[in-house]
């Protein structure tokens, strides 16, 4: 069982049995950091017992490409209450669960920015690597930095329910082996959720969309199902959204579709808080010059024959409408979470109740303020994820060894609430640098291979889009 010590000035935690859900980049980074803490800590500290649970048949998470997959979601699907669950979505070719990776996806980050802090991409990887190269990099990271340690990695293991028991100060985790179909309940002192935020498509509710989807199945899809531009040869396509996936999909389609329309938010809403210009290519960049995009504002209404926009314009109903509008940040396998002993009970306890932005009540966008024995990695959006995962995991490893004193519970909740002030607070952008520096400052003098974010990384991060334009032309 975990130890939660409430001191005069704050809270200290000790957790030994660590359950990590997900073996993508976040879960592997967490497993590595906790295992390395075992190797470097003194003999007076009981070692972490690390278990990694992954529903896929291999590591890699979102970067495991599934060539042909069927996703189950509702149209519209504006929040977690609309989710369709309990479908077996495994790809028949690979056995993997569907991810948003499409055929010609390459990163919008150069390798020297994207990489884990001390693990460069191998030569001769392209400066902006393909998804295949990224997966190979993650697999090599797992082999060289993670699986060399005593870690219990359980593949083909689906987590169905995670529950905290305050009287025993531990978590139970109900899992199912997808090969043997054997069910089991595991116990952990702390749980790290590393499943990412691209599982459940977000499709906003627009007048007429439900009727349209019911009357014409397959007309409205989410970008998670997009795989290749050739499937839309000579079609008229409307791409909804204005971030990285929308711009890249629209660019690819401009070379195969007869016409590509795009719909983005009103100009007043598409401000710096909603899109970091240092990461996202401009809409229209690199498109087919003989078939320029037809750009529109936000959709007001669908009829059976037309799409109407908020500025009063309209277009005939296209052949396909692709919503590249992001994902709902929710974790359906976690039901109501009880506070640890001594913590107040907040009004909002359902972690399955996420929205497109993030999860409430997270201290430092990472640990649940009223139950810091639960951590969710990767909630901040518009960030460079791989290095952030290692910084977050380093903070957690020292937190669960009593090295870091948390503020009192009421102060943590106040911090978490203040972090949610303003529009779209989970969009971090370039504030990621200060965020990672703050996490490592909390570790203090305790041993860590990570330090403040290097200046050369900051400089490269500032010029990602310029580098990509020079290298790829868009």
Short mmCIF file of C-alpha atoms in Angstrom, two decimals:
data_model
loop_
_atom_site.label_atom_id
_atom_site.label_comp_id
_atom_site.label_asym_id
_atom_site.label_seq_id
_atom_site.Cartn_x
_atom_site.Cartn_y
_atom_site.Cartn_z
CA UNK A 1 0.00 0.00 0.00
CA UNK A 2 1.08 3.57 -0.64
CA UNK A 3 2.08 5.92 2.15
CA UNK A 4 0.49 9.38 2.17
CA UNK A 5 2.14 11.53 4.84
CA UNK A 6 0.36 14.80 5.59
CA UNK A 7 2.94 17.14 7.07
CA UNK A 8 2.62 20.63 8.46
CA UNK A 9 3.55 22.30 5.17
CA UNK A 10 2.37 19.76 2.64
CA UNK A 11 2.16 16.14 1.52
CA UNK A 12 4.77 13.49 0.82
CA UNK A 13 4.12 10.20 -0.96
CA UNK A 14 5.75 6.82 -1.09
CA UNK A 15 4.59 4.36 -3.73
CA UNK A 16 6.49 1.22 -4.68
CA UNK A 17 4.24 -0.80 -7.01
CA UNK A 18 3.86 1.32 -10.16
CA UNK A 19 1.27 0.50 -12.80
CA UNK A 20 1.86 2.13 -16.19
CA UNK A 21 -1.01 1.95 -18.67
CA UNK A 22 0.26 2.21 -22.24
CA UNK A 23 3.54 1.25 -23.93
CA UNK A 24 3.83 4.11 -26.39
CA UNK A 25 6.41 6.83 -26.05
CA UNK A 26 4.97 8.10 -22.74
CA UNK A 27 4.71 4.69 -21.08
CA UNK A 28 8.16 3.63 -22.22
CA UNK A 29 9.69 6.90 -21.01
CA UNK A 30 8.03 6.47 -17.62
CA UNK A 31 9.18 2.86 -17.31
CA UNK A 32 12.73 3.87 -18.19
CA UNK A 33 12.88 6.72 -15.68
CA UNK A 34 11.45 4.65 -12.80
CA UNK A 35 13.79 1.75 -13.60
CA UNK A 36 16.81 4.06 -13.68
CA UNK A 37 15.82 5.47 -10.31
CA UNK A 38 16.00 1.92 -8.98
CA UNK A 39 19.54 1.62 -10.34
CA UNK A 40 20.76 4.91 -8.86
CA UNK A 41 18.92 5.13 -5.52
CA UNK A 42 20.54 3.98 -2.29
CA UNK A 43 19.86 0.56 -0.81
CA UNK A 44 17.70 2.03 1.97
CA UNK A 45 14.97 2.83 -0.56
CA UNK A 46 12.78 -0.11 -1.61
CA UNK A 47 12.89 -0.40 -5.40
CA UNK A 48 9.97 0.35 -7.63
CA UNK A 49 8.13 -2.68 -8.99
CA UNK A 50 7.17 -1.62 -12.51
CA UNK A 51 4.37 -3.13 -14.57
CA UNK A 52 3.49 -1.84 -18.05
CA UNK A 53 0.09 -2.77 -19.50
CA UNK A 54 -0.40 -2.46 -23.27
CA UNK A 55 -3.46 -3.60 -25.23
CA UNK A 56 -1.57 -3.78 -28.55
CA UNK A 57 0.64 -6.69 -29.54
CA UNK A 58 3.80 -4.55 -29.61
CA UNK A 59 5.16 -1.30 -28.19
CA UNK A 60 4.87 2.00 -30.05
CA UNK A 61 1.44 3.33 -29.14
CA UNK A 62 0.04 5.88 -31.56
CA UNK A 63 2.97 5.36 -33.96
CA UNK A 64 1.92 1.77 -34.76
CA UNK A 65 0.39 2.17 -38.20
CA UNK A 66 -2.77 0.21 -38.99
CA UNK A 67 -3.30 0.16 -42.77
CA UNK A 68 -7.03 -0.54 -42.77
CA UNK A 69 -9.01 -0.03 -39.59
CA UNK A 70 -12.60 0.59 -38.71
CA UNK A 71 -13.21 3.10 -35.91
CA UNK A 72 -16.47 3.29 -33.98
CA UNK A 73 -17.70 6.76 -33.11
CA UNK A 74 -20.89 8.77 -33.25
CA UNK A 75 -21.60 11.71 -35.53
CA UNK A 76 -21.62 14.10 -33.81
CA UNK A 77 -19.39 13.19 -30.86
CA UNK A 78 -18.86 16.44 -28.95
CA UNK A 79 -18.01 15.02 -25.51
CA UNK A 80 -17.39 11.80 -23.62
CA UNK A 81 -21.10 11.16 -23.02
CA UNK A 82 -21.44 10.37 -26.75
CA UNK A 83 -18.62 7.81 -26.93
CA UNK A 84 -19.18 4.42 -28.51
CA UNK A 85 -17.24 1.80 -26.56
CA UNK A 86 -16.68 -1.93 -26.23
CA UNK A 87 -16.02 -2.59 -29.91
CA UNK A 88 -13.14 -4.79 -31.03
CA UNK A 89 -11.39 -2.43 -33.44
CA UNK A 90 -8.25 -4.47 -34.02
CA UNK A 91 -6.86 -4.29 -37.53
CA UNK A 92 -7.07 -7.72 -39.26
CA UNK A 93 -3.71 -7.18 -41.05
CA UNK A 94 -1.64 -6.22 -37.99
CA UNK A 95 -3.75 -7.15 -34.97
CA UNK A 96 -3.24 -3.62 -33.67
CA UNK A 97 -5.81 -1.10 -32.56
CA UNK A 98 -6.45 1.82 -34.95
CA UNK A 99 -4.29 4.91 -34.67
CA UNK A 100 -4.46 8.23 -36.57
CA UNK A 101 -1.31 7.46 -38.56
CA UNK A 102 -1.82 7.69 -42.34
CA UNK A 103 0.34 6.45 -45.21
CA UNK A 104 2.30 9.59 -46.03
CA UNK A 105 2.51 11.10 -42.57
CA UNK A 106 5.84 12.63 -41.63
CA UNK A 107 6.55 14.67 -38.55
CA UNK A 108 6.25 18.45 -38.40
CA UNK A 109 9.18 18.43 -35.95
CA UNK A 110 12.86 17.95 -36.85
CA UNK A 111 14.61 15.01 -35.25
CA UNK A 112 16.84 17.12 -32.99
CA UNK A 113 13.70 18.63 -31.41
CA UNK A 114 11.50 15.56 -31.37
CA UNK A 115 13.94 13.05 -29.87
CA UNK A 116 14.25 11.93 -26.28
CA UNK A 117 16.88 14.14 -24.58
CA UNK A 118 19.82 11.71 -24.73
CA UNK A 119 18.77 9.40 -27.58
CA UNK A 120 19.31 10.90 -31.04
CA UNK A 121 17.63 9.47 -34.11
CA UNK A 122 20.11 7.23 -35.94
CA UNK A 123 21.69 8.28 -39.21
CA UNK A 124 20.54 8.47 -41.95
CA UNK A 125 17.04 9.30 -40.63
CA UNK A 126 15.37 12.11 -42.56
CA UNK A 127 15.30 15.45 -40.75
CA UNK A 128 11.49 15.24 -40.71
CA UNK A 129 11.03 11.48 -40.43
CA UNK A 130 8.18 9.34 -41.68
CA UNK A 131 5.95 7.50 -39.24
CA UNK A 132 7.83 4.30 -40.08
CA UNK A 133 11.13 5.85 -39.00
CA UNK A 134 9.56 7.19 -35.79
CA UNK A 135 8.21 3.76 -34.88
CA UNK A 136 11.63 2.18 -35.45
CA UNK A 137 13.14 4.85 -33.22
CA UNK A 138 10.64 4.10 -30.43
CA UNK A 139 11.22 0.37 -30.75
CA UNK A 140 14.99 0.90 -30.52
CA UNK A 141 14.48 3.15 -27.48
CA UNK A 142 12.47 0.37 -25.84
CA UNK A 143 15.14 -2.23 -26.54
CA UNK A 144 18.14 -0.14 -25.47
CA UNK A 145 16.76 2.00 -22.64
CA UNK A 146 13.71 0.27 -21.20
CA UNK A 147 13.62 -3.50 -21.59
CA UNK A 148 17.20 -3.86 -20.35
CA UNK A 149 15.73 -3.25 -16.87
CA UNK A 150 13.55 -5.65 -14.82
CA UNK A 151 10.17 -4.42 -16.05
CA UNK A 152 7.02 -6.51 -16.36
CA UNK A 153 5.75 -5.60 -19.85
CA UNK A 154 2.38 -7.20 -20.58
CA UNK A 155 1.29 -6.92 -24.21
CA UNK A 156 -2.19 -7.83 -25.48
CA UNK A 157 -3.53 -6.71 -22.10
CA UNK A 158 -6.60 -4.49 -22.05
CA UNK A 159 -7.45 -2.43 -18.99
CA UNK A 160 -11.19 -2.35 -18.33
CA UNK A 161 -11.44 -0.66 -14.93
CA UNK A 162 -9.16 1.23 -12.56
CA UNK A 163 -10.40 1.95 -9.05
CA UNK A 164 -8.87 3.50 -5.93
CA UNK A 165 -9.52 2.05 -2.46
CA UNK A 166 -8.87 4.77 0.14
CA UNK A 167 -9.03 2.47 3.15
CA UNK A 168 -6.22 0.33 1.75
CA UNK A 169 -4.51 3.22 -0.08
CA UNK A 170 -4.08 1.27 -3.29
CA UNK A 171 -5.43 0.87 -6.81
CA UNK A 172 -7.02 -2.19 -8.34
CA UNK A 173 -6.75 -2.61 -12.08
CA UNK A 174 -9.00 -5.08 -13.91
CA UNK A 175 -7.29 -6.43 -17.02
CA UNK A 176 -8.04 -8.94 -19.74
CA UNK A 177 -5.51 -10.93 -21.73
CA UNK A 178 -6.74 -10.56 -25.31
CA UNK A 179 -5.06 -13.81 -26.38
CA UNK A 180 -6.10 -16.18 -23.58
CA UNK A 181 -9.20 -14.12 -22.65
CA UNK A 182 -8.15 -14.54 -19.02
CA UNK A 183 -9.32 -11.84 -16.58
CA UNK A 184 -7.20 -10.68 -13.67
CA UNK A 185 -7.17 -7.96 -11.01
CA UNK A 186 -3.82 -6.31 -10.27
CA UNK A 187 -2.90 -4.05 -7.36
CA UNK A 188 -0.72 -0.93 -7.54
CA UNK A 189 0.33 1.84 -5.17
CA UNK A 190 0.33 4.43 -7.95
CA UNK A 191 -1.02 4.43 -11.50
CA UNK A 192 0.42 6.33 -14.46
CA UNK A 193 -1.96 6.75 -17.39
CA UNK A 194 0.11 6.91 -20.59
CA UNK A 195 -2.51 6.13 -23.21
CA UNK A 196 -2.33 9.47 -25.00
CA UNK A 197 -5.18 11.66 -26.12
CA UNK A 198 -5.95 10.46 -29.68
CA UNK A 199 -8.30 7.55 -29.03
CA UNK A 200 -11.74 9.14 -29.11
CA UNK A 201 -12.58 11.42 -32.07
CA UNK A 202 -14.11 14.81 -31.41
CA UNK A 203 -16.82 15.82 -33.89
CA UNK A 204 -18.70 18.99 -32.89
CA UNK A 205 -22.47 19.14 -32.93
CA UNK A 206 -23.61 21.24 -35.90
CA UNK A 207 -27.19 21.67 -36.99
CA UNK A 208 -28.17 18.88 -39.39
CA UNK A 209 -25.03 16.75 -38.99
CA UNK A 210 -26.74 13.85 -37.25
CA UNK A 211 -29.48 13.61 -39.87
CA UNK A 212 -26.91 13.84 -42.65
CA UNK A 213 -24.74 11.07 -41.18
CA UNK A 214 -27.75 8.78 -40.68
CA UNK A 215 -29.08 9.30 -44.20
CA UNK A 216 -25.69 8.99 -45.93
CA UNK A 217 -23.39 6.62 -44.01
CA UNK A 218 -19.71 7.19 -44.73
CA UNK A 219 -20.17 10.76 -45.93
CA UNK A 220 -18.87 12.21 -42.64
CA UNK A 221 -15.69 10.63 -41.26
CA UNK A 222 -13.04 11.61 -38.75
CA UNK A 223 -9.38 12.05 -39.69
CA UNK A 224 -8.53 9.03 -37.53
CA UNK A 225 -9.86 6.89 -40.39
CA UNK A 226 -7.99 8.74 -43.16
CA UNK A 227 -5.20 6.60 -44.60
CA UNK A 228 -4.36 7.70 -48.16
CA UNK A 229 -5.28 10.45 -50.60
CA UNK A 230 -5.75 8.00 -53.48
CA UNK A 231 -9.01 6.81 -51.90
CA UNK A 232 -10.52 10.23 -52.69
CA UNK A 233 -9.47 10.39 -56.33
CA UNK A 234 -11.55 12.95 -58.29
CA UNK A 235 -13.84 13.61 -55.31
CA UNK A 236 -14.93 16.90 -53.85
CA UNK A 237 -13.79 16.86 -50.21
CA UNK A 238 -14.41 19.21 -47.30
CA UNK A 239 -11.73 19.13 -44.57
CA UNK A 240 -12.89 20.61 -41.27
CA UNK A 241 -10.22 21.89 -38.89
CA UNK A 242 -7.17 24.12 -38.93
CA UNK A 243 -4.38 22.36 -37.04
CA UNK A 244 -1.56 20.09 -38.22
CA UNK A 245 -3.59 17.07 -39.37
CA UNK A 246 -6.12 19.21 -41.25
CA UNK A 247 -3.43 21.18 -43.11
CA UNK A 248 -1.49 18.04 -44.04
CA UNK A 249 -4.53 16.06 -45.18
CA UNK A 250 -5.81 19.01 -47.24
CA UNK A 251 -2.37 19.32 -48.86
CA UNK A 252 -2.28 15.63 -49.80
CA UNK A 253 -5.84 15.66 -51.12
CA UNK A 254 -5.13 18.64 -53.36
CA UNK A 255 -3.14 16.29 -55.62
CA UNK A 256 -5.88 13.64 -55.99
CA UNK A 257 -9.29 15.22 -55.34
CA UNK A 258 -10.92 17.38 -57.98
CA UNK A 259 -11.62 20.05 -55.34
CA UNK A 260 -10.70 20.48 -51.68
CA UNK A 261 -12.68 22.81 -49.44
CA UNK A 262 -11.57 23.68 -45.91
CA UNK A 263 -13.51 25.03 -42.96
CA UNK A 264 -11.80 26.62 -39.97
CA UNK A 265 -12.88 28.65 -36.98
CA UNK A 266 -13.78 32.31 -37.21
CA UNK A 267 -10.73 34.57 -37.50
CA UNK A 268 -11.39 35.95 -34.02
CA UNK A 269 -11.13 32.44 -32.57
CA UNK A 270 -8.08 31.27 -34.52
CA UNK A 271 -5.67 33.20 -32.33
CA UNK A 272 -2.29 32.30 -30.86
CA UNK A 273 -3.91 30.38 -28.03
CA UNK A 274 -5.57 27.99 -30.47
CA UNK A 275 -2.57 27.35 -32.76
CA UNK A 276 1.12 27.67 -32.15
CA UNK A 277 2.55 29.14 -35.40
CA UNK A 278 5.96 27.74 -34.52
CA UNK A 279 4.68 24.18 -34.92
CA UNK A 280 1.76 24.09 -37.34
CA UNK A 281 2.30 24.66 -41.08
CA UNK A 282 0.08 27.27 -42.68
CA UNK A 283 -3.13 26.03 -44.29
CA UNK A 284 -2.54 25.79 -48.04
CA UNK A 285 1.23 25.47 -47.86
CA UNK A 286 2.59 22.92 -50.34
CA UNK A 287 -0.76 22.36 -52.04
CA UNK A 288 -1.23 21.60 -55.72
CA UNK A 289 -0.89 25.03 -57.41
CA UNK A 290 -3.34 24.02 -60.14
CA UNK A 291 -5.99 23.08 -57.55
CA UNK A 292 -5.86 25.69 -54.79
CA UNK A 293 -7.94 25.13 -51.67
CA UNK A 294 -11.34 26.79 -51.36
CA UNK A 295 -11.29 28.17 -47.84
CA UNK A 296 -14.37 28.82 -45.71
CA UNK A 297 -15.21 29.86 -42.18
CA UNK A 298 -16.96 27.75 -39.57
CA UNK A 299 -19.90 25.55 -40.60
CA UNK A 300 -23.29 26.86 -39.54
CA UNK A 301 -25.59 24.14 -40.82
CA UNK A 302 -25.90 21.03 -42.96
CA UNK A 303 -28.87 20.28 -45.16
CA UNK A 304 -29.22 17.19 -47.32
CA UNK A 305 -27.88 19.09 -50.33
CA UNK A 306 -25.60 21.90 -49.05
CA UNK A 307 -23.08 22.98 -46.42
CA UNK A 308 -23.79 26.46 -45.07
CA UNK A 309 -21.11 28.60 -43.42
CA UNK A 310 -21.41 31.34 -40.82
CA UNK A 311 -20.65 34.12 -43.32
CA UNK A 312 -23.73 33.24 -45.37
CA UNK A 313 -21.91 31.34 -48.13
CA UNK A 314 -22.61 27.70 -49.00
CA UNK A 315 -21.34 24.87 -51.20
CA UNK A 316 -23.09 21.83 -52.69
CA UNK A 317 -22.73 18.73 -50.54
CA UNK A 318 -19.23 17.27 -51.15
CA UNK A 319 -18.53 13.58 -51.70
CA UNK A 320 -16.74 13.28 -48.35
CA UNK A 321 -16.45 15.45 -45.24
CA UNK A 322 -13.35 14.79 -43.11
CA UNK A 323 -13.38 16.15 -39.57
CA UNK A 324 -9.78 16.77 -38.51
CA UNK A 325 -10.98 18.41 -35.31
CA UNK A 326 -9.00 16.59 -32.67
CA UNK A 327 -9.90 14.20 -29.90
CA UNK A 328 -11.75 14.06 -26.61
CA UNK A 329 -9.37 13.82 -23.67
CA UNK A 330 -11.06 11.09 -21.67
CA UNK A 331 -10.18 7.81 -19.98
CA UNK A 332 -13.26 5.56 -19.88
CA UNK A 333 -11.50 2.79 -17.95
CA UNK A 334 -11.19 5.10 -14.94
CA UNK A 335 -14.49 5.62 -13.17
CA UNK A 336 -15.03 7.85 -10.14
CA UNK A 337 -11.77 8.40 -8.24
CA UNK A 338 -11.93 8.64 -4.48
CA UNK A 339 -9.56 11.06 -2.72
CA UNK A 340 -6.66 9.82 -0.63
CA UNK A 341 -7.18 10.03 3.12
CA UNK A 342 -7.04 13.61 4.32
CA UNK A 343 -7.84 15.16 0.94
CA UNK A 344 -11.06 17.08 0.25
CA UNK A 345 -13.67 15.61 -2.04
CA UNK A 346 -13.99 17.86 -5.11
CA UNK A 347 -17.19 18.53 -7.02
CA UNK A 348 -15.84 16.93 -10.20
CA UNK A 349 -14.48 13.39 -9.81
CA UNK A 350 -15.17 11.65 -13.10
CA UNK A 351 -12.04 11.24 -15.19
CA UNK A 352 -14.23 9.67 -17.87
CA UNK A 353 -15.85 13.11 -18.18
CA UNK A 354 -13.18 14.79 -20.30
CA UNK A 355 -13.62 17.17 -23.20
CA UNK A 356 -11.56 18.25 -26.20
CA UNK A 357 -9.14 20.21 -24.03
CA UNK A 358 -8.16 18.13 -21.03
CA UNK A 359 -8.91 16.85 -17.56
CA UNK A 360 -9.74 19.10 -14.57
CA UNK A 361 -8.08 19.04 -11.14
CA UNK A 362 -4.58 18.17 -12.36
CA UNK A 363 -1.74 19.72 -10.34
CA UNK A 364 1.07 20.70 -12.71
CA UNK A 365 -1.09 19.27 -15.51
CA UNK A 366 0.07 15.87 -14.26
CA UNK A 367 -1.16 14.50 -10.90
CA UNK A 368 -4.70 14.47 -9.60
CA UNK A 369 -4.77 17.14 -6.91
CA UNK A 370 -7.02 15.20 -4.50
CA UNK A 371 -5.36 11.86 -5.26
CA UNK A 372 -1.77 12.38 -6.44
CA UNK A 373 -1.26 8.62 -6.60
CA UNK A 374 -2.81 8.95 -10.06
CA UNK A 375 -0.82 10.69 -12.80
CA UNK A 376 -1.81 11.34 -16.40
CA UNK A 377 1.11 11.98 -18.73
CA UNK A 378 0.79 13.97 -21.94
CA UNK A 379 -2.30 16.08 -21.19
CA UNK A 380 -0.77 19.42 -22.35
CA UNK A 381 -1.41 20.01 -26.04
CA UNK A 382 0.65 21.64 -28.83
CA UNK A 383 3.90 20.42 -27.26
CA UNK A 384 6.94 18.39 -28.24
CA UNK A 385 5.90 15.18 -26.48
CA UNK A 386 8.92 12.86 -26.20
CA UNK A 387 11.14 15.08 -24.02
CA UNK A 388 8.15 16.22 -21.96
CA UNK A 389 7.35 12.62 -21.06
CA UNK A 390 10.78 12.09 -19.55
CA UNK A 391 10.55 15.33 -17.55
CA UNK A 392 7.10 14.41 -16.26
CA UNK A 393 8.25 10.89 -15.37
CA UNK A 394 11.33 12.22 -13.57
CA UNK A 395 9.13 14.44 -11.42
CA UNK A 396 6.86 11.48 -10.61
CA UNK A 397 9.68 9.09 -9.76
CA UNK A 398 11.01 11.52 -7.16
CA UNK A 399 7.52 12.38 -5.96
CA UNK A 400 6.81 8.71 -5.18
CA UNK A 401 10.11 8.39 -3.30
CA UNK A 402 9.17 11.21 -0.87
CA UNK A 403 11.83 13.50 -2.38
CA UNK A 404 9.26 16.14 -3.37
CA UNK A 405 6.88 17.74 -0.92
CA UNK A 406 3.56 18.63 -2.48
CA UNK A 407 1.59 21.65 -1.23
CA UNK A 408 -1.44 20.99 1.00
CA UNK A 409 -4.38 19.50 -0.87
CA UNK A 410 -6.44 22.71 -0.90
CA UNK A 411 -3.51 24.60 -2.42
CA UNK A 412 -3.01 21.94 -5.09
CA UNK A 413 -6.68 22.21 -6.04
CA UNK A 414 -6.40 26.00 -6.17
CA UNK A 415 -3.34 25.71 -8.44
CA UNK A 416 -5.18 23.25 -10.69
CA UNK A 417 -8.19 25.56 -10.94
CA UNK A 418 -6.08 28.62 -11.66
CA UNK A 419 -4.32 26.71 -14.45
CA UNK A 420 -7.71 26.36 -16.14
CA UNK A 421 -8.37 30.09 -16.30
CA UNK A 422 -8.47 31.58 -19.77
CA UNK A 423 -9.36 30.04 -23.13
CA UNK A 424 -8.15 26.51 -23.92
CA UNK A 425 -5.73 26.28 -20.97
CA UNK A 426 -4.30 22.89 -21.91
CA UNK A 427 -2.73 24.31 -25.06
CA UNK A 428 0.80 24.86 -23.80
CA UNK A 429 2.81 25.68 -26.91
CA UNK A 430 6.17 27.26 -26.24
CA UNK A 431 5.40 27.52 -22.52
CA UNK A 432 6.53 23.90 -22.50
CA UNK A 433 10.11 25.06 -21.88
CA UNK A 434 9.24 26.81 -18.62
CA UNK A 435 7.01 23.88 -17.67
CA UNK A 436 9.77 21.29 -18.05
CA UNK A 437 12.25 23.53 -16.22
CA UNK A 438 9.78 23.86 -13.35
CA UNK A 439 9.38 20.08 -13.09
CA UNK A 440 13.12 19.54 -12.91
CA UNK A 441 13.51 22.38 -10.38
CA UNK A 442 11.10 20.50 -8.11
CA UNK A 443 13.46 17.51 -8.15
CA UNK A 444 16.16 19.82 -6.76
CA UNK A 445 19.45 18.31 -5.74
CA UNK A 446 18.29 14.72 -6.13
CA UNK A 447 20.11 12.85 -8.84
CA UNK A 448 18.69 13.14 -12.34
CA UNK A 449 20.27 12.91 -15.79
CA UNK A 450 17.97 15.73 -16.92
CA UNK A 451 18.67 19.39 -16.35
CA UNK A 452 17.16 22.62 -17.61
CA UNK A 453 16.12 22.53 -21.25
CA UNK A 454 19.26 23.18 -23.36
CA UNK A 455 19.51 26.46 -25.27
CA UNK A 456 20.17 24.68 -28.57
CA UNK A 457 16.88 22.78 -28.20
CA UNK A 458 14.99 26.01 -27.51
CA UNK A 459 16.51 27.62 -30.60
CA UNK A 460 15.62 24.66 -32.83
CA UNK A 461 12.12 24.53 -31.38
CA UNK A 462 11.57 28.18 -32.29
CA UNK A 463 12.36 27.57 -35.95
CA UNK A 464 10.59 24.27 -36.66
CA UNK A 465 8.27 25.60 -39.35
CA UNK A 466 11.05 27.54 -41.10
CA UNK A 467 13.21 24.40 -41.12
CA UNK A 468 10.38 22.35 -42.56
CA UNK A 469 9.70 24.90 -45.30
CA UNK A 470 13.36 24.89 -46.28
CA UNK A 471 13.55 21.11 -46.26
CA UNK A 472 10.14 20.07 -47.66
CA UNK A 473 8.78 23.23 -49.23
CA UNK A 474 5.73 23.53 -46.96
#
